[in-house]
């Protein structure tokens, strides 16, 4: 099958001390998951390509087709150059998979193929959750109205899991929905290289609890986590949980993560027990995960967070809020905990950690690795059929 993925992909160009230039995809949801999905589908025997609506460079192998759309919306009239290039260098498209819905350039681009009989699938990636729809309400309302017309002509929606399928069903009750989730690269060799980090943390009585991702205070629920951690430090006589925030700061009209985190840190009885690190990429990211005893994902809205899958592949148990769409999976795999999306639930979890020992966490982590090997590798995801 000839498959094209249309998505907003970000790439990062770096120059080493030896003046050697390398290109990597940004450590963000779509920029991680879509290229990996393309690679896995290529490995499964499909002809696969990616068209990015962001001006980014290809960090994939040359056997996966790559093209970009001009960032300026007014240039959609020039897409015929991309259309021609696809036919000449990729071939006829059987299936177009669009990722993310809030992008007019992607809609206009897809219409050309849709009216030529190409089956178009849309993967919203968490954008239909109730929390996500509350942000930028006017913009979301306009796009939803556009999509109610657009969805008449698409073949189906693609949900990442059953939780997201229910979210899509509320907005489009009659539309066909299939499930193709995110996956993760599992490597026994990589895990063996991280053993020293596991041995080191096992010697400490302190629980290393970590969040890894962009510091989005609202959507990612960092306000819930930090307020709960502040209350935890105030309540206990002996602090046994050290909190790590690993990632990149983010600013929005209503908050600035730098300022918000500083305000919490200044109130902590033991501020040294809150550590800000990162962002990290490549092997350094896996090392940071391996230093944690538990990963926490306190999000108010998610599709299927890559970070939780990466923690599972590393053998780190996770505590996730109900809104991550990962709670049932974590419970089914006996790989951690599912809690309510609230400060009280996070606080209760922090206070109860004293009832666990490191052996309990090791067992949960091993369950997580087995679950990944069984059903969550990119190889297994790449073999899922659209129809």
Short mmCIF file of C-alpha atoms in Angstrom, two decimals:
data_model
loop_
_atom_site.label_atom_id
_atom_site.label_comp_id
_atom_site.label_asym_id
_atom_site.label_seq_id
_atom_site.Cartn_x
_atom_site.Cartn_y
_atom_site.Cartn_z
CA UNK A 1 0.00 0.00 0.00
CA UNK A 2 1.18 3.54 -0.77
CA UNK A 3 0.74 5.66 2.39
CA UNK A 4 1.44 9.36 2.88
CA UNK A 5 1.40 10.92 6.35
CA UNK A 6 0.59 14.65 6.48
CA UNK A 7 1.68 16.21 9.79
CA UNK A 8 3.35 19.23 11.45
CA UNK A 9 6.84 17.79 11.97
CA UNK A 10 9.63 19.75 13.66
CA UNK A 11 13.30 18.95 13.11
CA UNK A 12 16.34 20.23 15.00
CA UNK A 13 19.70 20.82 13.37
CA UNK A 14 22.80 20.64 15.57
CA UNK A 15 26.49 21.16 14.95
CA UNK A 16 29.00 19.19 17.01
CA UNK A 17 32.32 20.48 18.33
CA UNK A 18 33.87 18.84 15.29
CA UNK A 19 31.62 20.97 13.07
CA UNK A 20 29.64 17.89 12.07
CA UNK A 21 25.97 18.65 11.41
CA UNK A 22 23.21 16.31 12.52
CA UNK A 23 19.44 16.47 12.08
CA UNK A 24 17.01 15.05 14.61
CA UNK A 25 13.27 15.28 15.00
CA UNK A 26 12.11 17.40 17.93
CA UNK A 27 11.28 15.49 21.11
CA UNK A 28 7.58 16.34 20.83
CA UNK A 29 4.55 14.12 20.27
CA UNK A 30 3.94 14.28 16.52
CA UNK A 31 7.59 14.78 15.62
CA UNK A 32 8.40 11.53 17.42
CA UNK A 33 5.39 9.35 16.68
CA UNK A 34 4.67 10.06 13.00
CA UNK A 35 8.22 9.35 11.73
CA UNK A 36 8.32 6.16 13.81
CA UNK A 37 4.92 5.08 12.49
CA UNK A 38 6.14 5.69 8.94
CA UNK A 39 9.28 3.63 9.52
CA UNK A 40 7.34 0.76 11.03
CA UNK A 41 4.83 0.72 8.16
CA UNK A 42 7.71 0.77 5.67
CA UNK A 43 9.25 -2.19 7.48
CA UNK A 44 5.89 -3.97 7.19
CA UNK A 45 6.14 -3.78 3.40
CA UNK A 46 4.34 -0.54 2.53
CA UNK A 47 5.58 2.34 0.42
CA UNK A 48 5.49 5.23 2.91
CA UNK A 49 6.17 8.96 2.79
CA UNK A 50 5.78 12.06 4.96
CA UNK A 51 4.67 15.54 3.94
CA UNK A 52 5.36 18.08 6.70
CA UNK A 53 3.36 21.29 6.91
CA UNK A 54 6.26 22.79 8.88
CA UNK A 55 9.54 23.73 7.14
CA UNK A 56 11.63 20.85 8.49
CA UNK A 57 14.40 18.61 7.24
CA UNK A 58 14.29 14.86 6.77
CA UNK A 59 15.98 12.88 9.52
CA UNK A 60 14.68 9.57 8.16
CA UNK A 61 16.30 7.12 5.80
CA UNK A 62 16.20 7.96 2.11
CA UNK A 63 13.80 5.10 1.34
CA UNK A 64 10.96 7.05 3.00
CA UNK A 65 9.67 9.86 0.78
CA UNK A 66 9.81 13.37 2.26
CA UNK A 67 8.31 16.72 1.25
CA UNK A 68 7.35 19.98 2.96
CA UNK A 69 4.58 22.52 2.43
CA UNK A 70 5.27 26.22 2.35
CA UNK A 71 4.50 27.76 5.73
CA UNK A 72 2.59 30.68 4.24
CA UNK A 73 -1.08 29.76 3.89
CA UNK A 74 -1.39 31.90 0.73
CA UNK A 75 1.02 29.57 -1.05
CA UNK A 76 -1.44 26.68 -1.11
CA UNK A 77 -1.91 27.59 -4.78
CA UNK A 78 1.67 26.38 -5.30
CA UNK A 79 1.00 22.92 -3.86
CA UNK A 80 0.76 21.62 -7.43
CA UNK A 81 4.58 21.45 -7.37
CA UNK A 82 4.36 19.10 -4.39
CA UNK A 83 1.56 17.13 -6.06
CA UNK A 84 3.71 16.68 -9.16
CA UNK A 85 6.75 15.68 -7.09
CA UNK A 86 4.73 13.07 -5.19
CA UNK A 87 3.54 11.42 -8.40
CA UNK A 88 7.03 11.46 -9.95
CA UNK A 89 9.07 10.41 -6.92
CA UNK A 90 6.62 8.52 -4.71
CA UNK A 91 3.85 7.24 -6.96
CA UNK A 92 0.08 7.18 -6.70
CA UNK A 93 -1.29 7.45 -3.18
CA UNK A 94 -3.67 4.80 -1.83
CA UNK A 95 -4.10 6.35 1.60
CA UNK A 96 -3.49 9.79 3.12
CA UNK A 97 -3.25 9.93 6.92
CA UNK A 98 -3.61 13.46 8.35
CA UNK A 99 -2.32 14.08 11.89
CA UNK A 100 -3.73 17.03 13.93
CA UNK A 101 -6.84 18.90 12.80
CA UNK A 102 -6.12 22.58 13.42
CA UNK A 103 -4.28 23.32 10.19
CA UNK A 104 -5.98 24.76 7.12
CA UNK A 105 -2.99 24.02 4.90
CA UNK A 106 -3.38 20.31 5.60
CA UNK A 107 -7.09 20.46 4.78
CA UNK A 108 -6.53 22.24 1.45
CA UNK A 109 -3.65 19.91 0.56
CA UNK A 110 -5.77 16.81 1.24
CA UNK A 111 -8.68 17.97 -0.93
CA UNK A 112 -6.64 17.44 -4.11
CA UNK A 113 -6.21 13.74 -3.34
CA UNK A 114 -9.59 13.26 -1.70
CA UNK A 115 -11.37 14.24 -4.91
CA UNK A 116 -9.14 11.84 -6.84
CA UNK A 117 -10.47 8.94 -4.80
CA UNK A 118 -7.67 8.64 -2.26
CA UNK A 119 -8.89 7.34 1.11
CA UNK A 120 -8.25 10.04 3.74
CA UNK A 121 -7.87 9.16 7.43
CA UNK A 122 -7.61 11.79 10.20
CA UNK A 123 -5.74 11.19 13.46
CA UNK A 124 -6.81 13.98 15.89
CA UNK A 125 -4.23 13.02 18.56
CA UNK A 126 -6.11 14.18 21.62
CA UNK A 127 -7.54 17.38 20.13
CA UNK A 128 -11.14 16.33 20.80
CA UNK A 129 -10.76 15.92 24.55
CA UNK A 130 -12.97 18.19 26.64
CA UNK A 131 -9.95 19.94 28.18
CA UNK A 132 -8.32 20.57 24.80
CA UNK A 133 -11.55 22.00 23.40
CA UNK A 134 -11.71 24.55 26.24
CA UNK A 135 -8.51 26.29 25.11
CA UNK A 136 -8.72 28.93 22.35
CA UNK A 137 -12.45 28.28 22.19
CA UNK A 138 -13.22 30.53 19.24
CA UNK A 139 -10.52 28.94 17.09
CA UNK A 140 -11.61 25.44 18.12
CA UNK A 141 -15.27 26.23 17.43
CA UNK A 142 -14.47 27.46 13.89
CA UNK A 143 -12.35 24.40 13.10
CA UNK A 144 -14.94 21.99 14.47
CA UNK A 145 -17.56 23.53 12.18
CA UNK A 146 -15.16 23.16 9.24
CA UNK A 147 -14.48 19.57 10.20
CA UNK A 148 -18.16 18.70 10.43
CA UNK A 149 -18.30 19.41 6.70
CA UNK A 150 -14.85 17.99 5.93
CA UNK A 151 -15.55 14.78 7.85
CA UNK A 152 -18.37 13.92 5.45
CA UNK A 153 -15.74 13.19 2.79
CA UNK A 154 -12.99 11.49 4.82
CA UNK A 155 -12.91 7.71 5.04
CA UNK A 156 -12.40 7.41 8.82
CA UNK A 157 -10.86 8.82 11.98
CA UNK A 158 -7.90 7.11 13.64
CA UNK A 159 -7.92 7.02 17.45
CA UNK A 160 -4.81 6.25 19.48
CA UNK A 161 -6.76 4.15 21.98
CA UNK A 162 -10.26 3.38 23.26
CA UNK A 163 -10.29 6.52 25.40
CA UNK A 164 -9.69 8.78 22.44
CA UNK A 165 -12.18 6.80 20.36
CA UNK A 166 -14.89 7.77 22.87
CA UNK A 167 -13.82 11.45 22.63
CA UNK A 168 -14.08 11.42 18.83
CA UNK A 169 -17.41 9.58 18.97
CA UNK A 170 -18.94 12.42 21.04
CA UNK A 171 -18.19 14.92 18.26
CA UNK A 172 -18.74 12.60 15.27
CA UNK A 173 -21.18 9.91 16.44
CA UNK A 174 -21.69 8.28 13.03
CA UNK A 175 -18.18 8.34 11.58
CA UNK A 176 -16.02 5.23 11.19
CA UNK A 177 -13.20 5.12 13.77
CA UNK A 178 -10.27 2.70 13.83
CA UNK A 179 -7.47 2.41 16.43
CA UNK A 180 -3.77 2.69 15.61
CA UNK A 181 -1.86 3.70 18.71
CA UNK A 182 1.61 4.97 19.40
CA UNK A 183 4.46 2.55 19.90
CA UNK A 184 7.98 2.62 21.30
CA UNK A 185 11.36 1.22 20.38
CA UNK A 186 12.25 -1.58 22.80
CA UNK A 187 15.96 -2.36 23.10
CA UNK A 188 17.41 -4.95 25.45
CA UNK A 189 20.87 -3.65 24.58
CA UNK A 190 19.89 -0.12 25.59
CA UNK A 191 18.34 -1.34 28.84
CA UNK A 192 21.51 -3.29 29.68
CA UNK A 193 23.52 -0.09 29.24
CA UNK A 194 21.31 1.58 31.87
CA UNK A 195 21.77 -1.01 34.62
CA UNK A 196 24.19 1.20 36.56
CA UNK A 197 21.49 3.83 37.01
CA UNK A 198 19.10 1.23 38.42
CA UNK A 199 21.75 -0.07 40.81
CA UNK A 200 22.58 3.43 42.02
CA UNK A 201 19.01 4.49 42.81
CA UNK A 202 18.27 1.16 44.54
CA UNK A 203 20.77 2.15 47.27
CA UNK A 204 18.79 5.25 48.21
CA UNK A 205 15.68 5.42 50.37
CA UNK A 206 14.57 8.52 48.47
CA UNK A 207 11.97 8.00 45.74
CA UNK A 208 12.91 9.81 42.52
CA UNK A 209 9.59 10.91 41.02
CA UNK A 210 9.89 12.54 37.61
CA UNK A 211 7.91 14.34 34.95
CA UNK A 212 9.37 14.42 31.44
CA UNK A 213 7.95 16.62 28.68
CA UNK A 214 7.27 20.24 27.82
CA UNK A 215 6.42 22.42 30.80
CA UNK A 216 2.85 23.17 29.78
CA UNK A 217 1.33 24.19 33.09
CA UNK A 218 -2.32 23.76 32.10
CA UNK A 219 -2.61 20.85 29.64
CA UNK A 220 0.18 18.81 31.20
CA UNK A 221 -1.17 19.44 34.69
CA UNK A 222 2.08 20.73 36.18
CA UNK A 223 0.10 23.07 38.43
CA UNK A 224 -1.65 20.04 39.92
CA UNK A 225 1.66 18.25 40.44
CA UNK A 226 3.57 21.19 41.90
CA UNK A 227 0.79 22.32 44.21
CA UNK A 228 0.40 18.75 45.47
CA UNK A 229 4.16 18.43 46.00
CA UNK A 230 4.21 21.72 47.94
CA UNK A 231 1.47 20.40 50.22
CA UNK A 232 3.33 17.08 50.59
CA UNK A 233 6.48 18.85 51.79
CA UNK A 234 4.47 20.91 54.27
CA UNK A 235 2.75 17.84 55.75
CA UNK A 236 5.58 15.35 56.21
CA UNK A 237 8.38 15.56 58.76
CA UNK A 238 10.81 13.55 56.65
CA UNK A 239 10.74 14.18 52.90
CA UNK A 240 11.22 10.92 51.04
CA UNK A 241 10.19 12.01 47.55
CA UNK A 242 12.44 14.07 45.28
CA UNK A 243 10.66 15.61 42.28
CA UNK A 244 12.40 16.01 38.92
CA UNK A 245 10.97 18.15 36.12
CA UNK A 246 12.77 17.20 32.92
CA UNK A 247 12.02 19.11 29.77
CA UNK A 248 11.65 22.49 28.14
CA UNK A 249 10.03 25.63 29.53
CA UNK A 250 6.91 26.99 27.86
CA UNK A 251 5.12 30.32 27.99
CA UNK A 252 1.44 31.03 27.35
CA UNK A 253 -0.67 34.20 27.70
CA UNK A 254 -1.99 33.04 31.09
CA UNK A 255 1.22 31.58 32.55
CA UNK A 256 5.00 31.33 32.26
CA UNK A 257 6.47 28.02 33.39
CA UNK A 258 9.71 29.66 34.59
CA UNK A 259 7.83 32.03 36.87
CA UNK A 260 5.25 29.46 38.01
CA UNK A 261 7.88 26.89 39.02
CA UNK A 262 9.96 29.56 40.78
CA UNK A 263 6.97 30.65 42.86
CA UNK A 264 6.39 27.06 44.01
CA UNK A 265 10.09 26.44 44.70
CA UNK A 266 10.29 29.58 46.86
CA UNK A 267 7.51 28.19 49.07
CA UNK A 268 8.97 24.69 49.50
CA UNK A 269 10.36 23.86 52.96
CA UNK A 270 13.10 21.85 51.15
CA UNK A 271 13.57 23.47 47.73
CA UNK A 272 16.61 21.29 46.98
CA UNK A 273 14.20 18.35 46.61
CA UNK A 274 12.76 19.90 43.43
CA UNK A 275 15.20 19.66 40.52
CA UNK A 276 14.72 21.15 37.04
CA UNK A 277 16.65 19.41 34.26
CA UNK A 278 16.81 19.20 30.48
CA UNK A 279 15.62 19.08 27.86
CA UNK A 280 17.46 15.89 26.86
CA UNK A 281 17.54 14.03 23.57
CA UNK A 282 18.76 10.69 22.27
CA UNK A 283 20.69 8.49 24.71
CA UNK A 284 20.67 11.23 27.37
CA UNK A 285 16.87 11.09 27.53
CA UNK A 286 16.92 7.35 28.24
CA UNK A 287 19.52 7.90 30.97
CA UNK A 288 17.32 10.50 32.65
CA UNK A 289 14.40 8.08 32.58
CA UNK A 290 16.54 5.34 34.11
CA UNK A 291 17.41 7.59 37.06
CA UNK A 292 13.73 7.79 38.04
CA UNK A 293 11.95 5.36 40.32
CA UNK A 294 8.54 6.46 39.03
CA UNK A 295 7.36 8.57 36.10
CA UNK A 296 4.36 10.80 36.72
CA UNK A 297 2.07 12.08 33.96
CA UNK A 298 -0.42 14.51 35.58
CA UNK A 299 -2.00 15.70 32.31
CA UNK A 300 -5.48 17.10 31.91
CA UNK A 301 -5.50 16.06 28.24
CA UNK A 302 -3.48 13.56 26.19
CA UNK A 303 -3.78 11.35 23.16
CA UNK A 304 -1.27 8.63 24.01
CA UNK A 305 1.87 10.13 25.58
CA UNK A 306 5.18 8.83 24.21
CA UNK A 307 6.91 9.51 27.52
CA UNK A 308 4.85 6.91 29.35
CA UNK A 309 5.61 4.32 26.66
CA UNK A 310 9.32 5.17 26.86
CA UNK A 311 9.27 4.80 30.63
CA UNK A 312 7.59 1.41 30.26
CA UNK A 313 10.21 0.29 27.74
CA UNK A 314 12.93 1.30 30.21
CA UNK A 315 11.34 -0.58 33.10
CA UNK A 316 10.04 2.46 34.99
CA UNK A 317 6.53 2.23 36.51
CA UNK A 318 4.21 5.18 35.89
CA UNK A 319 1.48 7.00 37.76
CA UNK A 320 -0.94 8.58 35.30
CA UNK A 321 -4.06 10.67 35.67
CA UNK A 322 -7.31 9.45 34.13
CA UNK A 323 -7.07 12.11 31.40
CA UNK A 324 -3.85 10.69 29.92
CA UNK A 325 -5.85 7.93 28.18
CA UNK A 326 -3.18 5.52 29.49
CA UNK A 327 -4.70 4.53 32.81
CA UNK A 328 -6.42 1.33 31.69
CA UNK A 329 -3.32 0.16 29.86
CA UNK A 330 -1.13 0.80 32.92
CA UNK A 331 -3.56 -1.13 35.14
CA UNK A 332 -4.00 -3.99 32.66
CA UNK A 333 -0.21 -4.39 32.49
CA UNK A 334 0.23 -4.02 36.28
CA UNK A 335 2.79 -1.37 35.40
CA UNK A 336 1.83 1.42 37.81
CA UNK A 337 -1.11 3.45 39.03
CA UNK A 338 -4.08 5.36 37.65
CA UNK A 339 -5.31 8.30 39.73
CA UNK A 340 -7.87 11.07 39.41
CA UNK A 341 -6.83 14.29 37.68
CA UNK A 342 -6.62 16.42 40.82
CA UNK A 343 -4.21 17.83 43.40
CA UNK A 344 -5.80 15.70 46.12
CA UNK A 345 -5.21 12.47 44.19
CA UNK A 346 -1.57 13.34 43.50
CA UNK A 347 -1.04 14.34 47.14
CA UNK A 348 -2.55 11.06 48.35
CA UNK A 349 -0.22 9.15 46.05
CA UNK A 350 2.82 11.04 47.35
CA UNK A 351 1.86 10.40 50.97
CA UNK A 352 1.32 6.68 50.31
CA UNK A 353 4.67 6.12 48.59
CA UNK A 354 6.21 5.35 51.98
CA UNK A 355 4.28 2.07 51.92
CA UNK A 356 6.28 0.82 48.92
CA UNK A 357 9.84 -0.35 48.68
CA UNK A 358 12.18 -0.38 45.69
CA UNK A 359 11.49 -4.10 45.07
CA UNK A 360 7.81 -3.27 44.46
CA UNK A 361 8.83 -0.72 41.85
CA UNK A 362 11.18 -3.17 40.16
CA UNK A 363 8.35 -5.68 39.78
CA UNK A 364 6.04 -3.05 38.26
CA UNK A 365 8.82 -1.94 35.90
CA UNK A 366 9.41 -5.50 34.72
CA UNK A 367 5.68 -5.85 34.04
CA UNK A 368 5.86 -2.66 31.98
CA UNK A 369 8.70 -4.02 29.82
CA UNK A 370 6.85 -7.27 29.19
CA UNK A 371 3.74 -5.34 28.14
CA UNK A 372 5.76 -3.25 25.67
CA UNK A 373 7.41 -6.32 24.16
CA UNK A 374 4.07 -8.04 23.83
CA UNK A 375 1.99 -5.34 22.13
CA UNK A 376 3.51 -1.85 22.06
CA UNK A 377 6.63 -1.97 19.90
CA UNK A 378 6.60 0.08 16.70
CA UNK A 379 7.00 -3.17 14.76
CA UNK A 380 3.67 -4.42 16.10
CA UNK A 381 1.98 -1.04 15.50
CA UNK A 382 3.29 -0.92 11.92
CA UNK A 383 1.48 -4.15 11.08
CA UNK A 384 -1.97 -2.79 11.98
CA UNK A 385 -4.14 -2.40 8.89
CA UNK A 386 -6.27 0.66 8.15
CA UNK A 387 -8.96 -1.48 6.52
#
